mmCIF file of C-alpha atoms (C1' of nucleotides) in Angstrom:
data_model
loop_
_atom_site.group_PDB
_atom_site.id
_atom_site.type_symbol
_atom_site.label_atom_id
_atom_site.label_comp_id
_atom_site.label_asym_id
_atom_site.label_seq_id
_atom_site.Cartn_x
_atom_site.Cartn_y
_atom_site.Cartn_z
ATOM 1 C CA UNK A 1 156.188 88.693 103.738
ATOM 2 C CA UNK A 2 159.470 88.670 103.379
ATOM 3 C CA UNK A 3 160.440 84.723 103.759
ATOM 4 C CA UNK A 4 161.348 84.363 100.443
ATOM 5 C CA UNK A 5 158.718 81.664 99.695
ATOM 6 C CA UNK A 6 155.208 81.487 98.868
ATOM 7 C CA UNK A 7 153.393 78.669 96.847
ATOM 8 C CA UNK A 8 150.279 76.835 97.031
ATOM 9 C CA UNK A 9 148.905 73.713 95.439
ATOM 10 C CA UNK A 10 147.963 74.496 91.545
ATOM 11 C CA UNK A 11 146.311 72.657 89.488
ATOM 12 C CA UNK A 12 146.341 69.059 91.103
ATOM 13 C CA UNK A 13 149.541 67.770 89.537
ATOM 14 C CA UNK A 14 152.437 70.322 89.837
ATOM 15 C CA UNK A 15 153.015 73.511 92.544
ATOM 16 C CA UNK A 16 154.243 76.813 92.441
ATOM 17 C CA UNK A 17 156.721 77.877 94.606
ATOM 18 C CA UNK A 18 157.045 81.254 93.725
ATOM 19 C CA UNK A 19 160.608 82.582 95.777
ATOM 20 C CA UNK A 20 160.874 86.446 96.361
ATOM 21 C CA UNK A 21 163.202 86.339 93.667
ATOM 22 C CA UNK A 22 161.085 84.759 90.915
ATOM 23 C CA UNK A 23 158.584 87.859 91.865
ATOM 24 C CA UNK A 24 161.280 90.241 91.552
ATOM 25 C CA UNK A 25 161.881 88.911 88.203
ATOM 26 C CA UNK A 26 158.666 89.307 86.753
ATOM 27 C CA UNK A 27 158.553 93.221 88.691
ATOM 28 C CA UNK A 28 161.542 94.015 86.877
ATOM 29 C CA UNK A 29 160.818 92.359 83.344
ATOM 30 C CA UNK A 30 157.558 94.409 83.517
ATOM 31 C CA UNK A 31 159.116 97.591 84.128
ATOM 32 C CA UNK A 32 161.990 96.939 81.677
ATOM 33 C CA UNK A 33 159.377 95.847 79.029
ATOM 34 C CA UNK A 34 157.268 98.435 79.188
ATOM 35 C CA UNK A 35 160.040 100.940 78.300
ATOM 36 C CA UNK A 36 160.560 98.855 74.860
ATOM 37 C CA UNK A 37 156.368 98.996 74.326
ATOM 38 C CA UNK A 38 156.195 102.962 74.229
ATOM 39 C CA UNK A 39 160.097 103.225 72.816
ATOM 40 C CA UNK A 40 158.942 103.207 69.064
ATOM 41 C CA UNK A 41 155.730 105.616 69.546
ATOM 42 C CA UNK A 42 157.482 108.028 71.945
ATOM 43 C CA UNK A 43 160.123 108.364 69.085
ATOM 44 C CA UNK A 44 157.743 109.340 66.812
ATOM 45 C CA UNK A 45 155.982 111.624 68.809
ATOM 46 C CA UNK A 46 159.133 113.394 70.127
ATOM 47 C CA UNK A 47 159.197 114.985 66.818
ATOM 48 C CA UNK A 48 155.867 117.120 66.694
ATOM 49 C CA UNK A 49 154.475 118.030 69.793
ATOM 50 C CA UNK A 50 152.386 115.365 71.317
ATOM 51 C CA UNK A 51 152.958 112.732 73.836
ATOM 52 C CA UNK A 52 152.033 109.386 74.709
ATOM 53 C CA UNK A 53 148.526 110.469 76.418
ATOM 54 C CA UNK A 54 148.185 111.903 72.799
ATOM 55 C CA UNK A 55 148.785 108.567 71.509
ATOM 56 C CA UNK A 56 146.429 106.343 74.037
ATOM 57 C CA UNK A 57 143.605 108.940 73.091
ATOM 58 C CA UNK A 58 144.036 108.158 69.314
ATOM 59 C CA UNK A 59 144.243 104.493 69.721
ATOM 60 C CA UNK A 60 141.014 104.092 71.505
ATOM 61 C CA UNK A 61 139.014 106.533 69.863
ATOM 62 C CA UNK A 62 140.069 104.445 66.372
ATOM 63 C CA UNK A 63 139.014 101.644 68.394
ATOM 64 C CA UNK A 64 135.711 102.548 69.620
ATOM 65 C CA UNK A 65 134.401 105.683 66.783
ATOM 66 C CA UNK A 66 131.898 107.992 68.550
ATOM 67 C CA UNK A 67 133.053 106.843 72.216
ATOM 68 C CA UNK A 68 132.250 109.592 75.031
ATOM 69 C CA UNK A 69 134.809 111.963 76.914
ATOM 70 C CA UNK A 70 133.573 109.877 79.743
ATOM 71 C CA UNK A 71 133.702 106.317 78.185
ATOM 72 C CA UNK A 72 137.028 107.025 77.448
ATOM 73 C CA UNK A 73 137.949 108.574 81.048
ATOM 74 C CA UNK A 74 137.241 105.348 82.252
ATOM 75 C CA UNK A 75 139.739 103.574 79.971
ATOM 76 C CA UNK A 76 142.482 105.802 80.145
ATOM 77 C CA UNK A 77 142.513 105.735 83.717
ATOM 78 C CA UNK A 78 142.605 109.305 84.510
ATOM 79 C CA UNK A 79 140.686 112.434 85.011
ATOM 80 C CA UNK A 80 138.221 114.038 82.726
ATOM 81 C CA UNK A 81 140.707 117.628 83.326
ATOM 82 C CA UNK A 82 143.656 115.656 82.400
ATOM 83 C CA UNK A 83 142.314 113.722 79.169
ATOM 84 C CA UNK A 84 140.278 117.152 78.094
ATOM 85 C CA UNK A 85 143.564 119.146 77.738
ATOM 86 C CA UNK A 86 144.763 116.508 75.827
ATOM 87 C CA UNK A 87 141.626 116.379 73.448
ATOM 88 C CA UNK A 88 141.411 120.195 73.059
ATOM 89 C CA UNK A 89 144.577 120.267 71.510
ATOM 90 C CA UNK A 90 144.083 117.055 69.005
ATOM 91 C CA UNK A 91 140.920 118.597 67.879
ATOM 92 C CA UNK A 92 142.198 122.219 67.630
ATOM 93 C CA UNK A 93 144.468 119.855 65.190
ATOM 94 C CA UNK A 94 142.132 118.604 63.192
ATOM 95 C CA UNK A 95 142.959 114.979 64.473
ATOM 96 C CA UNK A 96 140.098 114.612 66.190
ATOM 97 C CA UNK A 97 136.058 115.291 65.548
ATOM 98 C CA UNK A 98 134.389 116.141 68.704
ATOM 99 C CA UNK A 99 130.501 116.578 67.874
ATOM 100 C CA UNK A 100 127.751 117.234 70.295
ATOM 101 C CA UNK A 101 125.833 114.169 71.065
ATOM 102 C CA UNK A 102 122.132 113.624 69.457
ATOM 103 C CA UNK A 103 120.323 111.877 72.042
ATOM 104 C CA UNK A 104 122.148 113.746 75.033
ATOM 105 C CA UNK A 105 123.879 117.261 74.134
ATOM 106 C CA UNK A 106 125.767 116.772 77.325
ATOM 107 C CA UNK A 107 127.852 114.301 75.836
ATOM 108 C CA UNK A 108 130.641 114.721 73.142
ATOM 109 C CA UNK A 109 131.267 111.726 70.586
ATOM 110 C CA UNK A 110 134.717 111.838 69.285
ATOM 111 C CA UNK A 111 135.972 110.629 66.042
ATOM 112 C CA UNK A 112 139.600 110.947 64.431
ATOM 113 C CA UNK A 113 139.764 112.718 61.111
ATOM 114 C CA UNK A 114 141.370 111.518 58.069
ATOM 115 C CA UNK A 115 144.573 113.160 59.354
ATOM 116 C CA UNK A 116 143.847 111.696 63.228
ATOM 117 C CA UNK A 117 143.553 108.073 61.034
ATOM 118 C CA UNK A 118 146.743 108.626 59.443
ATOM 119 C CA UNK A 119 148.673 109.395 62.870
ATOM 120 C CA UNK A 120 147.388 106.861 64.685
ATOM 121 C CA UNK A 121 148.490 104.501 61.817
ATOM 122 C CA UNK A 122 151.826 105.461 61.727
ATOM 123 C CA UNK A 123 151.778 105.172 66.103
ATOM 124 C CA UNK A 124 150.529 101.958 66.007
ATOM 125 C CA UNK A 125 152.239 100.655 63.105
ATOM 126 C CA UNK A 126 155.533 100.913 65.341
ATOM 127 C CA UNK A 127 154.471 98.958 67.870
ATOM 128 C CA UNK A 128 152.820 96.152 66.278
ATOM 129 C CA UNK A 129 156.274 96.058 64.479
ATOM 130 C CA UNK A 130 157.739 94.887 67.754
ATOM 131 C CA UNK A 131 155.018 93.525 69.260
ATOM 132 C CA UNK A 132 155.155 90.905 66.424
ATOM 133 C CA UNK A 133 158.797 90.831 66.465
ATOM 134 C CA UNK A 134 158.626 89.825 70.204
ATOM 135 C CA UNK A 135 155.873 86.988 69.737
ATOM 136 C CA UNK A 136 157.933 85.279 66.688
ATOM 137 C CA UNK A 137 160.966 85.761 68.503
ATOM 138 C CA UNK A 138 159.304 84.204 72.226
ATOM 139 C CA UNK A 139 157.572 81.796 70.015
ATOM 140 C CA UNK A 140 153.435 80.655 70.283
ATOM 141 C CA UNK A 141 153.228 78.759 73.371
ATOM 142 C CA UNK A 142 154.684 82.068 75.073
ATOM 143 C CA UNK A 143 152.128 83.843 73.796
ATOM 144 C CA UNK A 144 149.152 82.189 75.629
ATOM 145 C CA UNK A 145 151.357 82.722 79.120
ATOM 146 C CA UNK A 146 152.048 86.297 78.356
ATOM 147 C CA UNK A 147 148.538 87.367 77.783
ATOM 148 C CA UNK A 148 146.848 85.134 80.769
ATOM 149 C CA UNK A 149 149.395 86.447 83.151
ATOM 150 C CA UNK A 150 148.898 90.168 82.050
ATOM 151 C CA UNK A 151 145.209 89.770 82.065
ATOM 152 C CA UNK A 152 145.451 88.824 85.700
ATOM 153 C CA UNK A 153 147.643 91.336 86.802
ATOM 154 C CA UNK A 154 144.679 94.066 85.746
ATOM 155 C CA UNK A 155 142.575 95.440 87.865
ATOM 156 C CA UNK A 156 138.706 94.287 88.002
ATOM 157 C CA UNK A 157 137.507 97.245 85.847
ATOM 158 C CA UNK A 158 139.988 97.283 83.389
ATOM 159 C CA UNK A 159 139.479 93.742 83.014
ATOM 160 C CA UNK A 160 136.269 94.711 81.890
ATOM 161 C CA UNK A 161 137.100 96.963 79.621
ATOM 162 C CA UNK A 162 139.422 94.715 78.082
ATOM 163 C CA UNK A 163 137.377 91.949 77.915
ATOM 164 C CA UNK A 164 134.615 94.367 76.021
ATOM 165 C CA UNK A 165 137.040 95.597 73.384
ATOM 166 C CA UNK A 166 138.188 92.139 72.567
ATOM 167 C CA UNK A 167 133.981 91.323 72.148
ATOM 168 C CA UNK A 168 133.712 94.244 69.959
ATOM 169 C CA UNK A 169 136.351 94.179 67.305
ATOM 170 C CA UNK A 170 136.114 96.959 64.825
ATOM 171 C CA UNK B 1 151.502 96.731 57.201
ATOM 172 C CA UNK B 2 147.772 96.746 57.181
ATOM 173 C CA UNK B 3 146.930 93.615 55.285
ATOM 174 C CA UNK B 4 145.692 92.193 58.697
ATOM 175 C CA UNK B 5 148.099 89.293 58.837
ATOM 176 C CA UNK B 6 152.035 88.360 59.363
ATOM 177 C CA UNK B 7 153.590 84.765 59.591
ATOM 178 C CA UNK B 8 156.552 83.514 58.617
ATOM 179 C CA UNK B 9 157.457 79.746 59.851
ATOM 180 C CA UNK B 10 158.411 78.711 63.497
ATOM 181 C CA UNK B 11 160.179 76.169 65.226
ATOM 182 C CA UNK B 12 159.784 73.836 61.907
ATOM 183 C CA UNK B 13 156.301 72.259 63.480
ATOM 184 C CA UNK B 14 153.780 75.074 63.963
ATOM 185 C CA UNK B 15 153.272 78.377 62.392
ATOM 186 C CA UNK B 16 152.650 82.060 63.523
ATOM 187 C CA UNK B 17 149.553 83.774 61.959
ATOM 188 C CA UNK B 18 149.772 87.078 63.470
ATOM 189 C CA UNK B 19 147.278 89.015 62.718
ATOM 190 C CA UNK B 20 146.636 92.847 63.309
ATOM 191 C CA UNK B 21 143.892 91.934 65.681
ATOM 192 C CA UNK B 22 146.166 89.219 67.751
ATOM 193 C CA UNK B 23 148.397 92.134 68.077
ATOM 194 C CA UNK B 24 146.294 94.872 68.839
ATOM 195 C CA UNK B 25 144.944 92.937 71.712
ATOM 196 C CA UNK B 26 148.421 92.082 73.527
ATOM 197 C CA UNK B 27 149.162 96.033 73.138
ATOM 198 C CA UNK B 28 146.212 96.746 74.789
ATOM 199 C CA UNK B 29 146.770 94.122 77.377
ATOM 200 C CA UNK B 30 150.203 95.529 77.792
ATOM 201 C CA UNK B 31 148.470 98.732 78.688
ATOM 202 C CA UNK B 32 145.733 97.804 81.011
ATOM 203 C CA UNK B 33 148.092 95.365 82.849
ATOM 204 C CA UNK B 34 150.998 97.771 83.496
ATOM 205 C CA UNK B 35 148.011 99.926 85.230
ATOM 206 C CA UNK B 36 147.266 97.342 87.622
ATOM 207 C CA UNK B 37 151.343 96.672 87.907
ATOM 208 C CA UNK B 38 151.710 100.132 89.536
ATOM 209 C CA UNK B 39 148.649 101.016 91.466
ATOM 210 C CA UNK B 40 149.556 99.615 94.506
ATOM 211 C CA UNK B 41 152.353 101.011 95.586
ATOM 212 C CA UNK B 42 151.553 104.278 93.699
ATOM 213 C CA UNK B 43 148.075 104.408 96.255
ATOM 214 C CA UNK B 44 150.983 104.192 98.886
ATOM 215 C CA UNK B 45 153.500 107.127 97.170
ATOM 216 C CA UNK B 46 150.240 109.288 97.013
ATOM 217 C CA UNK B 47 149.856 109.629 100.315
ATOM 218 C CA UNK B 48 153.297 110.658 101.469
ATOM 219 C CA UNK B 49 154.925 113.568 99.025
ATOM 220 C CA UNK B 50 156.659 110.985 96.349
ATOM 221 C CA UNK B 51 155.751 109.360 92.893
ATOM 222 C CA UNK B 52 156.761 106.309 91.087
ATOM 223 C CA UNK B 53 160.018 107.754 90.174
ATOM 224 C CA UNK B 54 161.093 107.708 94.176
ATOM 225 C CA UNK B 55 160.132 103.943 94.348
ATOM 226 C CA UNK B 56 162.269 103.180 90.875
ATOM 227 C CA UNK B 57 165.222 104.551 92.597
ATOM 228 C CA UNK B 58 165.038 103.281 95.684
ATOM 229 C CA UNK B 59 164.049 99.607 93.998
ATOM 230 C CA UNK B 60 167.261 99.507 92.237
ATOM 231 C CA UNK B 61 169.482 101.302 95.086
ATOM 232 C CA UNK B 62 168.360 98.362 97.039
ATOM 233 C CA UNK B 63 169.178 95.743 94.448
ATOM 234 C CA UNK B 64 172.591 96.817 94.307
ATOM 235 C CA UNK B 65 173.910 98.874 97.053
ATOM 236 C CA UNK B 66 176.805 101.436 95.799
ATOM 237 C CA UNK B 67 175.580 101.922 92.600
ATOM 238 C CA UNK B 68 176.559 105.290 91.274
ATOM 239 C CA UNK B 69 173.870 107.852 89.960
ATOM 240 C CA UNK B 70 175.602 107.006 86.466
ATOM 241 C CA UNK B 71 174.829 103.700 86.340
ATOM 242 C CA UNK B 72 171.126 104.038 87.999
ATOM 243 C CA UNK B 73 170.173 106.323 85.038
ATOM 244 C CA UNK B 74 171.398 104.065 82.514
ATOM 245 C CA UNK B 75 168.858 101.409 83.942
ATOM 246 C CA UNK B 76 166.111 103.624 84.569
ATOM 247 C CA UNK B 77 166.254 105.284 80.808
ATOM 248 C CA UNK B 78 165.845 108.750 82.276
ATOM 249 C CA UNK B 79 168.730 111.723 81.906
ATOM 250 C CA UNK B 80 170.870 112.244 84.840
ATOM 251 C CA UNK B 81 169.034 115.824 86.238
ATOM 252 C CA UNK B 82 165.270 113.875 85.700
ATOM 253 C CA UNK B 83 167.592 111.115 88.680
ATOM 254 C CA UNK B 84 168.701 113.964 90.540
ATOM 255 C CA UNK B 85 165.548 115.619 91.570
ATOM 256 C CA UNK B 86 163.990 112.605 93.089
ATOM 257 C CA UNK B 87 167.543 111.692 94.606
ATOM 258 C CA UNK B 88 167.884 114.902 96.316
ATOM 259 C CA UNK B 89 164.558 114.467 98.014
ATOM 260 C CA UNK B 90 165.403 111.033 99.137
ATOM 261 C CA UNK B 91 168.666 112.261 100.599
ATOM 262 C CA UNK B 92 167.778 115.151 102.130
ATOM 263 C CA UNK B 93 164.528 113.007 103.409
ATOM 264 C CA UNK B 94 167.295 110.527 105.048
ATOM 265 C CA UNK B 95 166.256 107.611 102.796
ATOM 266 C CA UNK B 96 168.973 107.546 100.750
ATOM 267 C CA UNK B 97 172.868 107.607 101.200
ATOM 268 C CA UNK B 98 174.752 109.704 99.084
ATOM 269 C CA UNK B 99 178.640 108.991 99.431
ATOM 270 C CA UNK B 100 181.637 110.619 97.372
ATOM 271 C CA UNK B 101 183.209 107.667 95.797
ATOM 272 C CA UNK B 102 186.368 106.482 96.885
ATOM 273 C CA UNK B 103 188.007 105.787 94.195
ATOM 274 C CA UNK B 104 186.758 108.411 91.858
ATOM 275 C CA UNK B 105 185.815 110.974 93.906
ATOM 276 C CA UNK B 106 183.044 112.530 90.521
ATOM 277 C CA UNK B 107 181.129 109.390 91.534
ATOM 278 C CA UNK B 108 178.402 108.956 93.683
ATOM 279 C CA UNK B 109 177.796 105.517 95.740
ATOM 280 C CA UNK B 110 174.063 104.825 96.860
ATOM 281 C CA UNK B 111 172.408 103.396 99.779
ATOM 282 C CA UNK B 112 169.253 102.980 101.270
ATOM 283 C CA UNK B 113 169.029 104.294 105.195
ATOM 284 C CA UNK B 114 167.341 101.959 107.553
ATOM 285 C CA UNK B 115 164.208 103.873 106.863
ATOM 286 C CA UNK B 116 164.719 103.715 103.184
ATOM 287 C CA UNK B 117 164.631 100.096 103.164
ATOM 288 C CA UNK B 118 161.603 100.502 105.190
ATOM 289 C CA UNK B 119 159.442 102.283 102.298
ATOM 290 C CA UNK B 120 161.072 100.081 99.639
ATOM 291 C CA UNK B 121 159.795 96.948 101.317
ATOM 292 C CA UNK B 122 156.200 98.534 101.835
ATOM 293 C CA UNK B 123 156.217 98.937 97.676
ATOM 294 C CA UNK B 124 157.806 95.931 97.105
ATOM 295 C CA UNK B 125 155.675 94.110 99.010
ATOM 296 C CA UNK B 126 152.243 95.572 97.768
ATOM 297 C CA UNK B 127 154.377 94.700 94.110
ATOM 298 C CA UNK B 128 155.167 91.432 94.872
ATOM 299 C CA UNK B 129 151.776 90.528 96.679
ATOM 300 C CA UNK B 130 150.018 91.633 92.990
ATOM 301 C CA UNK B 131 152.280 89.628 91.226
ATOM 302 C CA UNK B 132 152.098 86.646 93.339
ATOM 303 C CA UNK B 133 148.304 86.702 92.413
ATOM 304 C CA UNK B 134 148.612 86.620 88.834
ATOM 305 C CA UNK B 135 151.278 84.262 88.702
ATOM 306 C CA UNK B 136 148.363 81.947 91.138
ATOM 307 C CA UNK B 137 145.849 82.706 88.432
ATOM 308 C CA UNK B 138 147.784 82.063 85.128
ATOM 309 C CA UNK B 139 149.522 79.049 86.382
ATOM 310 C CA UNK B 140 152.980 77.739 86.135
ATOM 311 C CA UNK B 141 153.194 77.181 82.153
ATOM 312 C CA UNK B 142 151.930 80.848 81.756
ATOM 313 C CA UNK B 143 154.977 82.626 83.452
ATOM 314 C CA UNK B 144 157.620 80.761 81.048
ATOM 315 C CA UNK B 145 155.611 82.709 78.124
ATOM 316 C CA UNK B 146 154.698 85.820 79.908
ATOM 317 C CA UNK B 147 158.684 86.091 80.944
ATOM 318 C CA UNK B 148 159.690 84.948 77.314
ATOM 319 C CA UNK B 149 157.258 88.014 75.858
ATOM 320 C CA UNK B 150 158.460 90.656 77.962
ATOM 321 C CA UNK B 151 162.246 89.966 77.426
ATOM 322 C CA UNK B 152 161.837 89.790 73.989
ATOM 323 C CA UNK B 153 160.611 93.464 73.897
ATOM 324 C CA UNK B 154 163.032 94.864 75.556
ATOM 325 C CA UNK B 155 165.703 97.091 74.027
ATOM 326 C CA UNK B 156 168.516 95.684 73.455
ATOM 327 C CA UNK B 157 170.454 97.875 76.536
ATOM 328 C CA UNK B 158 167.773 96.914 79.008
ATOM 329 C CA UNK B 159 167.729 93.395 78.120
ATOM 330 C CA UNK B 160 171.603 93.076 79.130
ATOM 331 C CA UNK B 161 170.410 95.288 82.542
ATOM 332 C CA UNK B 162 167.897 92.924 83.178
ATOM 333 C CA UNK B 163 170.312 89.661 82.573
ATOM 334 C CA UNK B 164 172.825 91.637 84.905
ATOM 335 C CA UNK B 165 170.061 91.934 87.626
ATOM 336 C CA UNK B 166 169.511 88.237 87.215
ATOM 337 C CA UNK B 167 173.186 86.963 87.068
ATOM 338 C CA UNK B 168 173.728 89.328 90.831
ATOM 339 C CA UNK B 169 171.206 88.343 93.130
ATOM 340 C CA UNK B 170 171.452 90.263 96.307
ATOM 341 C "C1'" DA C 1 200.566 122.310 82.767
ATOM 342 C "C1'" DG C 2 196.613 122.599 79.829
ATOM 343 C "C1'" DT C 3 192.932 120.644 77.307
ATOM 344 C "C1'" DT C 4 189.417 117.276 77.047
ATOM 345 C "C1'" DT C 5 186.268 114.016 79.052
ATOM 346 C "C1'" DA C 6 183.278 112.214 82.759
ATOM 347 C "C1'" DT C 7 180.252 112.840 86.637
ATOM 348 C "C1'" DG C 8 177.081 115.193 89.074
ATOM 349 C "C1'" DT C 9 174.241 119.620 90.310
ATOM 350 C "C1'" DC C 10 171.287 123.714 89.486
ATOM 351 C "C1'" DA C 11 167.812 126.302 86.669
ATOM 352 C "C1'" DG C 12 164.092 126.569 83.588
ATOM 353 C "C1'" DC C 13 160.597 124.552 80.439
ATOM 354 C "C1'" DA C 14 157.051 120.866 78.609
ATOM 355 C "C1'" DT C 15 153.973 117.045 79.332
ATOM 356 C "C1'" DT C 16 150.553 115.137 81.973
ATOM 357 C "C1'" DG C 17 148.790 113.874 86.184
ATOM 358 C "C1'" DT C 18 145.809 116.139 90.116
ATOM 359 C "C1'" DT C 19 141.730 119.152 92.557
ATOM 360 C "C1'" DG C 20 138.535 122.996 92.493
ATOM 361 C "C1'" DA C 21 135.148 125.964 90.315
ATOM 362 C "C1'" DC C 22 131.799 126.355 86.910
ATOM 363 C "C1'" DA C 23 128.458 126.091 82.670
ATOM 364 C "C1'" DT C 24 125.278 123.258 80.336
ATOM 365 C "C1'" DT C 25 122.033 119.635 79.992
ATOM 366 C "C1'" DC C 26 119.155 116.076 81.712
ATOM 367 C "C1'" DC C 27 115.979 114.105 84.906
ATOM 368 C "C1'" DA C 28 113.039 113.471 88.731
ATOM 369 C "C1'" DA C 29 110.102 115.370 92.701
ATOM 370 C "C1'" DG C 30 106.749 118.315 93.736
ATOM 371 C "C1'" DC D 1 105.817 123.268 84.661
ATOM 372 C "C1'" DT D 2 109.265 124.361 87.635
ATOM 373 C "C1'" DT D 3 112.919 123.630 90.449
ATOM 374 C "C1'" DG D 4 116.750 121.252 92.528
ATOM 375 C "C1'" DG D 5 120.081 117.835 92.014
ATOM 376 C "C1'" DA D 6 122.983 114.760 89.138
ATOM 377 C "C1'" DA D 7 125.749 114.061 85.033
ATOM 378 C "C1'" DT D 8 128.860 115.738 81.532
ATOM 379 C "C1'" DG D 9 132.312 118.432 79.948
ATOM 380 C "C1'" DT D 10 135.486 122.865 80.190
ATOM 381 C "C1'" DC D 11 138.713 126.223 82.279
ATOM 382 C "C1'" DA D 12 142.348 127.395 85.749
ATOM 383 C "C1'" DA D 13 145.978 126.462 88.796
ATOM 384 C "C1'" DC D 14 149.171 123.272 90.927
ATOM 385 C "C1'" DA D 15 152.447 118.992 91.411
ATOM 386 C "C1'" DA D 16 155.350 115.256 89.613
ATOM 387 C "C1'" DT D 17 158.648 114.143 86.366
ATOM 388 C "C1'" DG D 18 160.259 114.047 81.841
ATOM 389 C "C1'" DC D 19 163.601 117.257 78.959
ATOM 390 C "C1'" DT D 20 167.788 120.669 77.469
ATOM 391 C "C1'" DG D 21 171.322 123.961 78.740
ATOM 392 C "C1'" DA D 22 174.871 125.842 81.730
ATOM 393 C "C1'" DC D 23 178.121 124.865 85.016
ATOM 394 C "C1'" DA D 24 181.455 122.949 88.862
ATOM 395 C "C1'" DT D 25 184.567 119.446 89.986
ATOM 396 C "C1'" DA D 26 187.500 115.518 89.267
ATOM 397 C "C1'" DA D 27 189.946 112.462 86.218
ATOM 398 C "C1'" DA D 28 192.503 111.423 82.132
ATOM 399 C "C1'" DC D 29 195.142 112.342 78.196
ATOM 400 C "C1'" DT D 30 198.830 115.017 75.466
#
DNA sequence: AGTTTATGTCAGCATTGTTGACATTCCAAG
DNA sequence: CTTGGAATGTCAACAATGCTGACATAAACT
């Protein structure tokens, strides 16, 4: 594991030898990244008194109107106790609409407000800023490389779920 | 901000339509990738009593031995008593050296114990093993892009820490 | 020598993850 | 139809890890 080499034939014509090093690289661009990606909503947030689970729950209810507690769940990647305390307090708000479901009353469908609409805006606004700041600046062939490598670092399910909210733009 | 679409010239020979959409979907790849990025070694943190801010500190104690608590916070964009909780468990678990400095004796240098390197290459490894994959998947001309992305979001301060990283391997 | 600055530690609070217990609703077996 | 189990969501309590504030110690400056 720790040789300091790995590669394999790729492709036919050209091979990867991907050094410990290289990997390290990419670990430590990922982590390093990822603090620029939430930087700009995190700011924002600071000020009143929500936080970036606040934020994910917003984005992908504006992205999927009248998803479930449990569709959602499965997105977010954590518990139903973690994401409901987070959802009690967005709809005691009035950010988010959480109405009993018609076909099964078990289920809650959850839809932002005008208000939750206008947050989420403002949230997402930021980071497209530098999300589109980073692809002019990395220019277009990057872009194809940055999203095939990401999508293969998910894991099966979220690939899924990716893969479904790309199918179902709003 | 909303009109859907962003471009502005590149490179003299192809242009950048970025669209809200284009955007939206590397945000939420950033998201469901960086999931994936940490699950393995957090399934190994959650079975002994630590969490993913032990294995940041012991990943960067172990790229450059001595480093002072000072500096560590710097590049892990947390305040100085977030650092010292998880460093006091590390020391007082005997995977981390704490030595007064010699020169200034305020300072703090850092070390990993024998067993401390132990853990960090059980992370790493799971880490690197992940990455490794993706890299496999997404091909050689992807990681050029998918490195060029990430740096380019980056804050300015963790860009230079990231270049320094780079510039001293171990 | 005395004040200011830098580094690190200790204490307490907020956010957000976890598990456990439970109420409500649905569904399927009898 | 009823009854028992499964699914969905809520409430409570705990753990990890951010944060600010107060402080001790060492260095640096005047």
């Amino acid at each position: 594991m720790s040789d300091g080499r790995s590669g394999s034939g790729y492709g036919g014509e050209s091979l990867l030898f991907l050094t410990d090093e290289q990997l390290r690289q990419g670990i430590e661009a990922m982590f390093f990244a990822y603090q620029g990606f939430t930087a700009d909503p995190d700011r924002i947030l600071g000020e009143m008194a929500y936080g970036r689970a606040h934020h994910r729950a917003m984005h992908f209810i504006n992205r999927a109107p009248g998803t479930t507690v449990n569709n959602l769940l499965s997105i977010l990647g954590v518990t139903k106790q973690s994401l409901n305390r987070v959802l009690r307090a967005l709809v005691e708000d009035g950010l988010v609409d959480s109405r009993v479901g018609t076909l099964d009353k078990r289920e809650r469908n959850l839809y932002l407000t005008d208000r939750g609409r206008d947050l989420e805006q403002r949230l997402s606004d930021a980071q497209r800023i530098r999300m589109r700041a980073a692809y002019k600046q990395a220019g277009p062939e990057a872009v194809q490389g940055f999203k095939k490598v990401l999508e293969a670092m998910m894991d099966a399910d979220m690939r899924r779920a990716y893969a479904d909210l790309r199918e179902a733009p709003q």
